[in-house]
Short mmCIF file of C-alpha atoms in Angstrom, two decimals:
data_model
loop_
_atom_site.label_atom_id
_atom_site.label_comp_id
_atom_site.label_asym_id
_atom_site.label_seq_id
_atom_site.Cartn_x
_atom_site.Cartn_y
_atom_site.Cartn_z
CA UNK B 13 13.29 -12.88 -31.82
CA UNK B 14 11.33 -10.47 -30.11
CA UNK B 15 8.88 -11.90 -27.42
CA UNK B 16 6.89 -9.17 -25.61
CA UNK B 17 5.61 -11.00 -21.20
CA UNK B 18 2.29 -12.58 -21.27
CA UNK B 19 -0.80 -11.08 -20.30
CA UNK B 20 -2.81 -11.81 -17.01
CA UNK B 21 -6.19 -10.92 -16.31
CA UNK B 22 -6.37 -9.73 -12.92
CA UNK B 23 -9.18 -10.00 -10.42
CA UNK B 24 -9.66 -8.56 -7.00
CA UNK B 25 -11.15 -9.50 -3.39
CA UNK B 26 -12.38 -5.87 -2.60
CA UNK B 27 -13.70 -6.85 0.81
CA UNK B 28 -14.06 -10.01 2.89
CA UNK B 29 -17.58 -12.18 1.78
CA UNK B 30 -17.29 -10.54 -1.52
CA UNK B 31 -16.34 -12.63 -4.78
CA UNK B 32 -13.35 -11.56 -6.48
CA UNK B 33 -13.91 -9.15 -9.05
CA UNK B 34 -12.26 -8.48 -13.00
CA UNK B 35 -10.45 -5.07 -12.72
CA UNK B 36 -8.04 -5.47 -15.80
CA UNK B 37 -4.89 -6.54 -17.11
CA UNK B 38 -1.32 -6.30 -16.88
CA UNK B 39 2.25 -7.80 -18.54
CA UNK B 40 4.19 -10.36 -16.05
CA UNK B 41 6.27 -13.09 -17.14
CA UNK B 42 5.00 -15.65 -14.48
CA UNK B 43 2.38 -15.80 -11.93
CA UNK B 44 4.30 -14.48 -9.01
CA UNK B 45 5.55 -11.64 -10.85
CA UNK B 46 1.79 -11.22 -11.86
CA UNK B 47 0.72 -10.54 -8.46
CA UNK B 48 3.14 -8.67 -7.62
CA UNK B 49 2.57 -5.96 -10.73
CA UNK B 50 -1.01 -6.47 -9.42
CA UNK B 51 -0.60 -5.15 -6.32
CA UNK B 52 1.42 -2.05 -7.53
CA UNK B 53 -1.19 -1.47 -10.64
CA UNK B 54 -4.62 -2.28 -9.34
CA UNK B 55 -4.57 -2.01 -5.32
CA UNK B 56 -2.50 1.37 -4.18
CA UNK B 57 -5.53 2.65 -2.37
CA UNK B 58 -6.58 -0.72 -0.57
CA UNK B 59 -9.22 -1.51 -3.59
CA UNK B 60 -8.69 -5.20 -2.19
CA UNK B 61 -7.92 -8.20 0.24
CA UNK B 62 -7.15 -10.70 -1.89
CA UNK B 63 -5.92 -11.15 -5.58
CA UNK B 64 -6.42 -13.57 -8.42
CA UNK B 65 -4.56 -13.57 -11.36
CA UNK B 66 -5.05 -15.70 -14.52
CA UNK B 67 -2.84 -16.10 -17.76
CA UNK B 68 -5.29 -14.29 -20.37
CA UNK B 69 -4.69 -16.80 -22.94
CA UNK B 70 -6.40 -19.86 -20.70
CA UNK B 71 -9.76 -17.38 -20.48
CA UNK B 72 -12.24 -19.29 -22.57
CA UNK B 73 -15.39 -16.57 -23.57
CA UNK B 74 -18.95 -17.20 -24.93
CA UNK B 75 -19.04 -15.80 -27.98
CA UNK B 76 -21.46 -12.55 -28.60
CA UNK B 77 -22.69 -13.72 -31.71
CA UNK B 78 -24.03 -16.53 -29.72
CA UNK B 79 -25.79 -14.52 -27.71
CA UNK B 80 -29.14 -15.90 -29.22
CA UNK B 81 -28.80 -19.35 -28.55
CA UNK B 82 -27.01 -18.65 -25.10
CA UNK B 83 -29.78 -16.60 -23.61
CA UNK B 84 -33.18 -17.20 -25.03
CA UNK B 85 -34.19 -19.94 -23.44
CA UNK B 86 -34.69 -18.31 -20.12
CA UNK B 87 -37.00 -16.07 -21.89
CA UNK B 88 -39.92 -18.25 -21.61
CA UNK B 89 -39.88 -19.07 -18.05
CA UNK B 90 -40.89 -15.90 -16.41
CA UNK B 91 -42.81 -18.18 -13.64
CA UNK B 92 -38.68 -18.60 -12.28
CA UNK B 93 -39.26 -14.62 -10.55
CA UNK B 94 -41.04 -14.08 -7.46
CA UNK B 95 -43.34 -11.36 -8.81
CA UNK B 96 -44.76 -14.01 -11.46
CA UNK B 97 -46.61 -14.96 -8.14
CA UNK B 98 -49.64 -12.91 -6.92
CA UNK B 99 -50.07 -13.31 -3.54
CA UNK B 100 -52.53 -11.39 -1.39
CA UNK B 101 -51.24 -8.31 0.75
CA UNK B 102 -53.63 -10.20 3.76
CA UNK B 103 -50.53 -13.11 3.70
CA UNK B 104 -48.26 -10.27 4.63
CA UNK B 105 -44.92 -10.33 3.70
CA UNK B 106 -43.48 -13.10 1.67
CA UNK I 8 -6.92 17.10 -24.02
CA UNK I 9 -4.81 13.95 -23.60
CA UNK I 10 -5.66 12.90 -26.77
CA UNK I 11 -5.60 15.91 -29.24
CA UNK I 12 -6.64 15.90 -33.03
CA UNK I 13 -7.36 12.44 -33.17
CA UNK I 14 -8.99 11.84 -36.66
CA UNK I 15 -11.31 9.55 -37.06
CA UNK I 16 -11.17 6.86 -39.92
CA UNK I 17 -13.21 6.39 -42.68
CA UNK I 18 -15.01 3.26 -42.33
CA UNK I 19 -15.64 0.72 -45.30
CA UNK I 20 -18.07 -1.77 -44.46
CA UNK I 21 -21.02 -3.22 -44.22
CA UNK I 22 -23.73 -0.88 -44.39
CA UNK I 23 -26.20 -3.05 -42.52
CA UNK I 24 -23.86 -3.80 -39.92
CA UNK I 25 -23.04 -0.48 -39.63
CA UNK I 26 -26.31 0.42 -38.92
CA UNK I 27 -27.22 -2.10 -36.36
CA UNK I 28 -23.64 -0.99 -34.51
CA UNK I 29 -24.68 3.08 -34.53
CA UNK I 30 -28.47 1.46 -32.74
CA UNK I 31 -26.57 -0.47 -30.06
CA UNK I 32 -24.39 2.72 -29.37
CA UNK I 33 -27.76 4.96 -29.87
CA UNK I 34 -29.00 2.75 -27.41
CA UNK I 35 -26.32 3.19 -24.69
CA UNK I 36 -25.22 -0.18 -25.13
CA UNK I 37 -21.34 -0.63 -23.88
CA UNK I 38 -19.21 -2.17 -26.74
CA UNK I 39 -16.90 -4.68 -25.74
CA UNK I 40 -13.66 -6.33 -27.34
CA UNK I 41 -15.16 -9.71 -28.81
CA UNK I 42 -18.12 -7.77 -30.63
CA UNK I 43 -18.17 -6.87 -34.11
CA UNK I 44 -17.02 -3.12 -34.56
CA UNK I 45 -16.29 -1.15 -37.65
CA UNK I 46 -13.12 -0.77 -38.37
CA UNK I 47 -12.40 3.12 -38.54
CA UNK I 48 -14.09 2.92 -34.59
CA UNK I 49 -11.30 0.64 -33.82
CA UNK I 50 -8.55 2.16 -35.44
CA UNK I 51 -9.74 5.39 -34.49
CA UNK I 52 -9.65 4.19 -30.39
CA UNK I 53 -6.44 2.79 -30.89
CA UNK I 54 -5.20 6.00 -31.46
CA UNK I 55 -7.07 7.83 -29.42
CA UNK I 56 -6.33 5.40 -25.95
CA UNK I 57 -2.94 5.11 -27.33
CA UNK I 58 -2.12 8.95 -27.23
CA UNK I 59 -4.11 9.11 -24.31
CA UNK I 60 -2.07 6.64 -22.48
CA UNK I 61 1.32 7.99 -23.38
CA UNK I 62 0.36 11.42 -22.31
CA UNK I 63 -0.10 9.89 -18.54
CA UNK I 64 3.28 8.41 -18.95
CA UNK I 65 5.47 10.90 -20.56
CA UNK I 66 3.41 13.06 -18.26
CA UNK I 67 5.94 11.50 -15.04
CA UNK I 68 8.73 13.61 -16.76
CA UNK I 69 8.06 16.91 -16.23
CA UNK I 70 6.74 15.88 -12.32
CA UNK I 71 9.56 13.68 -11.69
CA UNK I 72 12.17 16.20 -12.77
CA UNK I 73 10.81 17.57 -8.93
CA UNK I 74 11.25 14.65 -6.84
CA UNK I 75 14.49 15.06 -5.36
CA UNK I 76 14.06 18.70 -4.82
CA UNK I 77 10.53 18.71 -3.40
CA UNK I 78 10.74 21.26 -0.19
CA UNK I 79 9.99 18.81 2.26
CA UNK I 80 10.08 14.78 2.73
CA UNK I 81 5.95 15.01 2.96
CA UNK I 82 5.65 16.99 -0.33
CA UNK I 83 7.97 14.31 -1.97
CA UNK I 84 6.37 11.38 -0.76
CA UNK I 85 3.08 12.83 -2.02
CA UNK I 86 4.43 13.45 -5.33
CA UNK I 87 6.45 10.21 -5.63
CA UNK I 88 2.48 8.80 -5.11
CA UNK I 89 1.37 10.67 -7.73
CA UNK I 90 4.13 9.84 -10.46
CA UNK I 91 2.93 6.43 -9.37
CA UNK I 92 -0.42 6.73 -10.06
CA UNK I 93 0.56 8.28 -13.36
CA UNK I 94 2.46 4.89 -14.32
CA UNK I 95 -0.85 3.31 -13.29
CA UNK I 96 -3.64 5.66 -15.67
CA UNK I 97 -0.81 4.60 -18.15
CA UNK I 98 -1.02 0.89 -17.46
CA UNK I 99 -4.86 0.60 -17.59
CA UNK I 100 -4.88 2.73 -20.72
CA UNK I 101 -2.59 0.78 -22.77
CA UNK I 102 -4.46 -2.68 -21.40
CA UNK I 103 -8.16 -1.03 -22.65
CA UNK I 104 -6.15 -0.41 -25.88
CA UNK I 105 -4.37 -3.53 -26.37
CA UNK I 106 -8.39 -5.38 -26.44
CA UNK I 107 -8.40 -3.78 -30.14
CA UNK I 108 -5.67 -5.75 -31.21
CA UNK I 109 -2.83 -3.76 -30.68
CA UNK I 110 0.41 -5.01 -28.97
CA UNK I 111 1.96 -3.03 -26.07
CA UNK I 112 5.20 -3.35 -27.81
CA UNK I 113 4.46 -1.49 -30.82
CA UNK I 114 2.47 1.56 -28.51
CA UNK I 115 5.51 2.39 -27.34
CA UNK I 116 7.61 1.93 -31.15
CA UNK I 117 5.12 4.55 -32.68
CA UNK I 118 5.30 6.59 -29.73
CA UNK I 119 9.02 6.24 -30.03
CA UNK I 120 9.08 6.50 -33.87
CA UNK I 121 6.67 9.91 -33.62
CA UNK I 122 3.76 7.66 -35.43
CA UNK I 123 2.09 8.30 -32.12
CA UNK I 124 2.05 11.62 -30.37
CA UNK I 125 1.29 12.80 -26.76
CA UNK I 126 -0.18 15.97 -25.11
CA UNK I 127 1.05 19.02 -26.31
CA UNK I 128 1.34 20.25 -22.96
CA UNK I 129 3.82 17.81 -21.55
CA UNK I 130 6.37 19.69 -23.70
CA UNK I 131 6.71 22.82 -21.34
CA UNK I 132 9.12 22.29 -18.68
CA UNK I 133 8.74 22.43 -14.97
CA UNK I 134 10.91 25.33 -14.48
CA UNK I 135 9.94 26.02 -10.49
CA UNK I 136 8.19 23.92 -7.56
CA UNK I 137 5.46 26.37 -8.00
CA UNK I 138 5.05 24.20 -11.44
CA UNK I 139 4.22 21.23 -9.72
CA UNK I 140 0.90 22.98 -8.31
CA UNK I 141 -0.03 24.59 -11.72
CA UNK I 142 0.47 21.08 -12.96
CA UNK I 143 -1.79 19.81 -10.22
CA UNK I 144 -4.47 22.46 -10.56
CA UNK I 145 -4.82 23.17 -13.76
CA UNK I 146 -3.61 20.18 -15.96
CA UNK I 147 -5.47 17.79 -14.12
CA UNK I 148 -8.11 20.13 -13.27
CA UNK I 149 -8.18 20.14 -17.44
CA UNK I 150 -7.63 16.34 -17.69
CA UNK I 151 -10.59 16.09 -15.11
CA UNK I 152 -13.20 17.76 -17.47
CA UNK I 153 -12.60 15.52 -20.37
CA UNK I 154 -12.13 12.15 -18.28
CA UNK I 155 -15.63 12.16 -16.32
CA UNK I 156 -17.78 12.36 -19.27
CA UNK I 157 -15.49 9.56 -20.88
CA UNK I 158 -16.63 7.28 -18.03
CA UNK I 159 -19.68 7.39 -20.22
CA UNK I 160 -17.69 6.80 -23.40
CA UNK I 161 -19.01 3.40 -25.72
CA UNK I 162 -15.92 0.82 -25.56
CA UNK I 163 -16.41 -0.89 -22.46
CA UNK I 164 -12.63 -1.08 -21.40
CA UNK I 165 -11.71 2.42 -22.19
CA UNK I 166 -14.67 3.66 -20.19
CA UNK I 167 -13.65 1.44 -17.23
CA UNK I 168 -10.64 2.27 -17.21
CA UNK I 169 -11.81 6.12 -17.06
CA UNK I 170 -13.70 4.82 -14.04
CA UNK I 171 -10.63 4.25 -12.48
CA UNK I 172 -8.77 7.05 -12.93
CA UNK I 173 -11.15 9.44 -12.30
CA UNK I 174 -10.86 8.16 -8.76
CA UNK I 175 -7.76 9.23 -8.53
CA UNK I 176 -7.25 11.64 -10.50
CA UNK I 177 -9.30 13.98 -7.74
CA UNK I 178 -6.07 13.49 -5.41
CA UNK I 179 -4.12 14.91 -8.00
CA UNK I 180 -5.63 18.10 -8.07
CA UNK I 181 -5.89 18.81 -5.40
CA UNK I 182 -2.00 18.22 -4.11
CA UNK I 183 -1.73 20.97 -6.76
CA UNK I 184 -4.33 23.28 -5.59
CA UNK I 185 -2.91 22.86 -2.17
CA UNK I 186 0.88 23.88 -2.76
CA UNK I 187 -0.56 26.82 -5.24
CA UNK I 188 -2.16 27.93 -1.63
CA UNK I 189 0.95 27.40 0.04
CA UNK I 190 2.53 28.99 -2.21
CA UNK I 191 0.00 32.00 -3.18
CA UNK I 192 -0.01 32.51 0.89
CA UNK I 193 4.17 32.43 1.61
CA UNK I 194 6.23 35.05 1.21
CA UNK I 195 6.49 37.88 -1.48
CA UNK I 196 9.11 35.16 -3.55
CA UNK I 197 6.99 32.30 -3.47
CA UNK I 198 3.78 34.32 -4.56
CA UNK I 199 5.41 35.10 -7.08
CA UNK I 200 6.46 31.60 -8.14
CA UNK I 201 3.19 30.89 -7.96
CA UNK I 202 2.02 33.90 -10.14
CA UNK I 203 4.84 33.06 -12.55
CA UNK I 204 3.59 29.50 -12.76
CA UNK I 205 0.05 29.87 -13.82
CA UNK I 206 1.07 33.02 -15.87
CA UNK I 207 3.29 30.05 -17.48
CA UNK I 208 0.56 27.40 -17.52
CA UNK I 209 -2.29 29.30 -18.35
CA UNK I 210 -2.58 29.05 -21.78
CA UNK I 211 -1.00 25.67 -22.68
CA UNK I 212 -3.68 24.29 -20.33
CA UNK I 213 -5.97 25.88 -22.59
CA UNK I 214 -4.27 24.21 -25.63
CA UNK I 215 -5.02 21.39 -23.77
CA UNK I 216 -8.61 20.77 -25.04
CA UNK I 217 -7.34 21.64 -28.79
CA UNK I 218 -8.71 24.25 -31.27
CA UNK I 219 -12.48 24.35 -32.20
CA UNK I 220 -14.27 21.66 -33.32
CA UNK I 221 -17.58 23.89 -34.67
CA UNK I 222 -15.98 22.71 -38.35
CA UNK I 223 -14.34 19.18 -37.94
CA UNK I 224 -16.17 16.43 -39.70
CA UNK I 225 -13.94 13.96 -37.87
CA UNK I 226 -14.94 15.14 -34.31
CA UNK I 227 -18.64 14.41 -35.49
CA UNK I 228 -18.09 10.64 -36.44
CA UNK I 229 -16.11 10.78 -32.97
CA UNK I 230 -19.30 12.27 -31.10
CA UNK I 231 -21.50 10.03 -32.81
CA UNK I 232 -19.44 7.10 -31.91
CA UNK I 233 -19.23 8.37 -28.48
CA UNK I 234 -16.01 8.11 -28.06
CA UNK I 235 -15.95 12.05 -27.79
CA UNK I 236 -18.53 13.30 -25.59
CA UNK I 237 -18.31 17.16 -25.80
CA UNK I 238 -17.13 19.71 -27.92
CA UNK I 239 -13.20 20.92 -27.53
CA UNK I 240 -14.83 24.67 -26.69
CA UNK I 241 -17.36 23.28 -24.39
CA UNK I 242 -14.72 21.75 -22.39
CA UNK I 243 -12.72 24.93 -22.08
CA UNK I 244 -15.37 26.83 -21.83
CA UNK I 245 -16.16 25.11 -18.10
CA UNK I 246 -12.55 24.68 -17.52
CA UNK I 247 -12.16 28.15 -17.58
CA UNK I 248 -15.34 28.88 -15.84
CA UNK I 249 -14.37 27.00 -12.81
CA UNK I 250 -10.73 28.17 -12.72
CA UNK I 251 -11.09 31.76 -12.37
CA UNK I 252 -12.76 31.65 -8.69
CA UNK I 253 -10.17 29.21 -7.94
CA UNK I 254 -7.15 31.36 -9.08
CA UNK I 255 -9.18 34.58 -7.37
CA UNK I 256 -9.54 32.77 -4.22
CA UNK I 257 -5.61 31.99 -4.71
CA UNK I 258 -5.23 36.13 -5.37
CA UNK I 259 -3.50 34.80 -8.18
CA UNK I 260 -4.19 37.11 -11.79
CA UNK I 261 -5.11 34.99 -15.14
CA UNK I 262 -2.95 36.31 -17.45
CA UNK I 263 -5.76 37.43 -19.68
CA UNK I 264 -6.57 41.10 -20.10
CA UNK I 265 -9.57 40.42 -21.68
CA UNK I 266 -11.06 37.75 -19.23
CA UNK I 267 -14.35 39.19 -18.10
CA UNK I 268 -17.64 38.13 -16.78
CA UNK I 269 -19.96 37.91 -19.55
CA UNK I 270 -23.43 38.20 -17.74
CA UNK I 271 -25.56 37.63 -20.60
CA UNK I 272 -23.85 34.53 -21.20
CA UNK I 273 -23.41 33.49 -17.47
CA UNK I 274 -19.90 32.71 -18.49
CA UNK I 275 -16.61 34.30 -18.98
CA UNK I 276 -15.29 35.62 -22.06
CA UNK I 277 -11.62 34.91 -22.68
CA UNK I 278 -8.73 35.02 -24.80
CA UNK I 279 -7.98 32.34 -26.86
CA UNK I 280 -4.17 30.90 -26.81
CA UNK I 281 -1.50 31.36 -29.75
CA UNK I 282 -3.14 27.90 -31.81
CA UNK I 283 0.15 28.16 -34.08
CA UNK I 284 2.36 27.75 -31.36
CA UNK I 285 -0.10 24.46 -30.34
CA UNK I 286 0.56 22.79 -34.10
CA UNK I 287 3.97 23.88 -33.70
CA UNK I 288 4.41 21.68 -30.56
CA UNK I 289 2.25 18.90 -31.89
CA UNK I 290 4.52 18.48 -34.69
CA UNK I 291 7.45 18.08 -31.79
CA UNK I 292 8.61 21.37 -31.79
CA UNK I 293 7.81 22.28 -28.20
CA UNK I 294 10.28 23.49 -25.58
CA UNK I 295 11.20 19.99 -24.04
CA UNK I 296 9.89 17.62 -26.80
CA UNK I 297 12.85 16.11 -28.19
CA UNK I 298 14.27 15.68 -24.46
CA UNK I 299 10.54 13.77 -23.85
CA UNK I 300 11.36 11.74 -26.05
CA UNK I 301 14.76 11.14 -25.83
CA UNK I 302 13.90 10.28 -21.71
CA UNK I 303 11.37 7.47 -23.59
CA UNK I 304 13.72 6.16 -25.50
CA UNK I 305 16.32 5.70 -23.17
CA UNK I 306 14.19 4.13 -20.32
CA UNK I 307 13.38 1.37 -23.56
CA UNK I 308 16.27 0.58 -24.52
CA UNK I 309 17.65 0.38 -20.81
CA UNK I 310 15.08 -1.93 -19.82
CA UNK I 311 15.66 -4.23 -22.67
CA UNK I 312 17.78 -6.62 -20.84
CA UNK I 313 15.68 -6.80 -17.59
CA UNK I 314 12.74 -7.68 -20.35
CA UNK I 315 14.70 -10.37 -21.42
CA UNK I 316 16.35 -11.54 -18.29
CA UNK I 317 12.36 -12.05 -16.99
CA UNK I 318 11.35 -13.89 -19.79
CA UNK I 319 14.12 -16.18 -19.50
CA UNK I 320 13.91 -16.97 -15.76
CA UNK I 321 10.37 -17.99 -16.40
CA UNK I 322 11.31 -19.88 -18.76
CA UNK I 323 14.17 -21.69 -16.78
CA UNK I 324 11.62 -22.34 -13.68
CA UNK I 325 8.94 -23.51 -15.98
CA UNK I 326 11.18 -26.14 -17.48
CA UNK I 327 12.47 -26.94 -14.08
CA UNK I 328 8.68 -27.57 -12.95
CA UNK I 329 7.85 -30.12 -15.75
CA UNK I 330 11.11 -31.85 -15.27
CA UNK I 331 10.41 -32.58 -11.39
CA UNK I 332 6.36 -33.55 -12.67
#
């Protein structure tokens, strides 16, 4: 029987005080081996300082059809951005 | 280009849905691997990222047949690098095309089993180390002109993954250009290497981009699905363009009697290459195809066991770690 390694997504650290980052995906049979690939694959020019990497399979997604439902309520509350404000240019900056 | 004659498929569905997925594209919207897409777009990609990324890794043959004979230990640590990065383009490429539902496993069987093809032009050989800056300059100069616009391309992961390897593929041209200056500049022997080279490269670059597309109904769907962005002619036409300084700087002679400025135009007029002899290699007739192939194979079915041994280690230390829990 034929079994072909498990995917990983892989995610990368490109600088320190930045949040890791989803750059792609590779074959590895365990997690070690993962990160290992990962360095060779997605960080041969420095790209990063530190690297996640997660078995594609536990990755639950939204769906897009839900898109709808997911979203819309945020639509109505355009009072959550700053500009929904006026404030006078006399306050000065705010 | 990397990916040559890709047809697209006839798509059979919903005519509605169909519609609303042209007005996303229309729209510049990115398409991404859980959305609803029709079903010739996705067979079409598979194809098209599939070819595309065995061309970047049958395209480590003809490169690494120079690695132990580079001239110095510089020019083969640069183009070990490069072979690398090759294996990389071919990584993220078969990743963006294994989000359509295609296994990696059965990439490689069709491109094994000649279901899949690759570029035409990795079937020349590398006869000289003046090949390995033709191959620089002017294949992935070529590659170059189809891969930026793809950045713009409408599947999300194929487009990132462009991203990517337009980064690097800049590097790669320019190690070429550089030892085609080395070369063009060294004695009366290695200029002509070097002249010998592109005389050798010049047209199967050209071949690269694949024959006109003024007629092709497929290349339409393709455009509209933008998942071609330009023309095949279009592409050569600024290849060529921005080549012939180059190769002029170089001293270097196109091996085109007919290559002249076309004012009128503000573009060159040139000669197109022998298209029979580009069907011919497509088909796997070209000088080194069966030995690209054969070099495929054989790395496969080598690496079988240390596919298996993997899997089964991680297996052993994963049962070890829920017996000690």
């Amino acid at each position: 029987m034929k079994q072909e390694w498990p995917l990983w997504e892989v995610f990368i650290r490109g600088q320190h005080g930045l949040s890791h980052r989803h750059v792609g995906s590779l074959h590895a049979t365990d997690a070690t081996h993962a990160i290992q690939n990962a360095r060779d694959v997605y960080t041969r020019r420095k790209e990063g300082v530190s690297i996640w990497v997660v078995p594609a399979a536990d990755i639950t997604a939204s769906s897009p059809d839900d898109k709808g439902s997911l979203y819309d309520p945020a639509d109505d509350k355009v009072y959550r951005h700053p500009t929904f404000f006026d404030i006078p240019d006399d306050v000065g900056a705010m | 280009m990397y990916a040559q004659m890709i047809k697209s498929e006839a798509t059979q569905d919903d005519p509605e849905k169909l519609a609303a997925f042209q007005a996303r594209i229309d729209a510049g919207d990115k398409i991404e691997p859980k959305d609803w897409m029709p079903a010739g777009y996705r067979k079409t990609l598979i194809r098209q990222i599939g070819q595309h990324a065995h061309s970047e890794i049958v395209g480590q043959l003809p490169e690494g047949n120079w690695i132990t004979r580079a001239p110095t230990l510089e020019r083969k640590a640069i183009l070990l690098a490069k072979v690398q990065d090759e294996a990389g383009h071919g990584l993220y490429l078969y990743c963006a095309a294994e989000t359509l539902g295609v296994s990696r496993d059965e990439l490689t069987e069709m491109l094994l089993d000649g279901r899949m093809k690759y570029s035409s032009i990795f079937a020349y050989p590398t006869l000289t180390w003046a090949d390995m800056g033709a191959v620089g300059w002017l294949v992935d100069g070529a590659a170059i002109m189809n891969q930026v616009p793809l950045q713009r391309t409408s599947y999300g992961p194929y487009a990132r993954s462009m991203v990517r390897i337009c980064k690097e593929e800049s590097f790669h041209q320019r190690q070429g250009f550089d030892i085609m200056m080395k070369m063009a500049n060294g004695t009366n022997t290695q200029k002509r290497m070097a002249q010998d080279a592109l005389n050798r490269f010049w047209y199967p670059s050209l071949m690269m981009f694949g024959p006109s597309d003024k007629e092709s109904v497929h290349s339409e769907q393709s455009m509209a699905w933008k998942i071609k962005m330009n023309s095949n002619d279009e592409l050569r036409q600024k290849f060529v363009d921005q080549t012939v300084p180059q190769a002029e700087y170089l001293g270097l002679t196109i091996p085109d009697e007919t290559l002249a400025w076309n004012e009128e135009k503000g573009e060159y007029d040139f000669a197109e290459p022998d298209w029979s002899e580009f069907f011919d290699v497509l088909k796997g007739n070209g000088p080194c195809s069966v030995e690209r192939i054969e070099a495929r194979q054989k790395a496969w079915d080598d690496g079988a066991w240390v596919r298996e041994a993997r899997l089964a280690h991680a297996a052993k230390k994963q049962a070890a770690k829920v017996a000690a829990e």
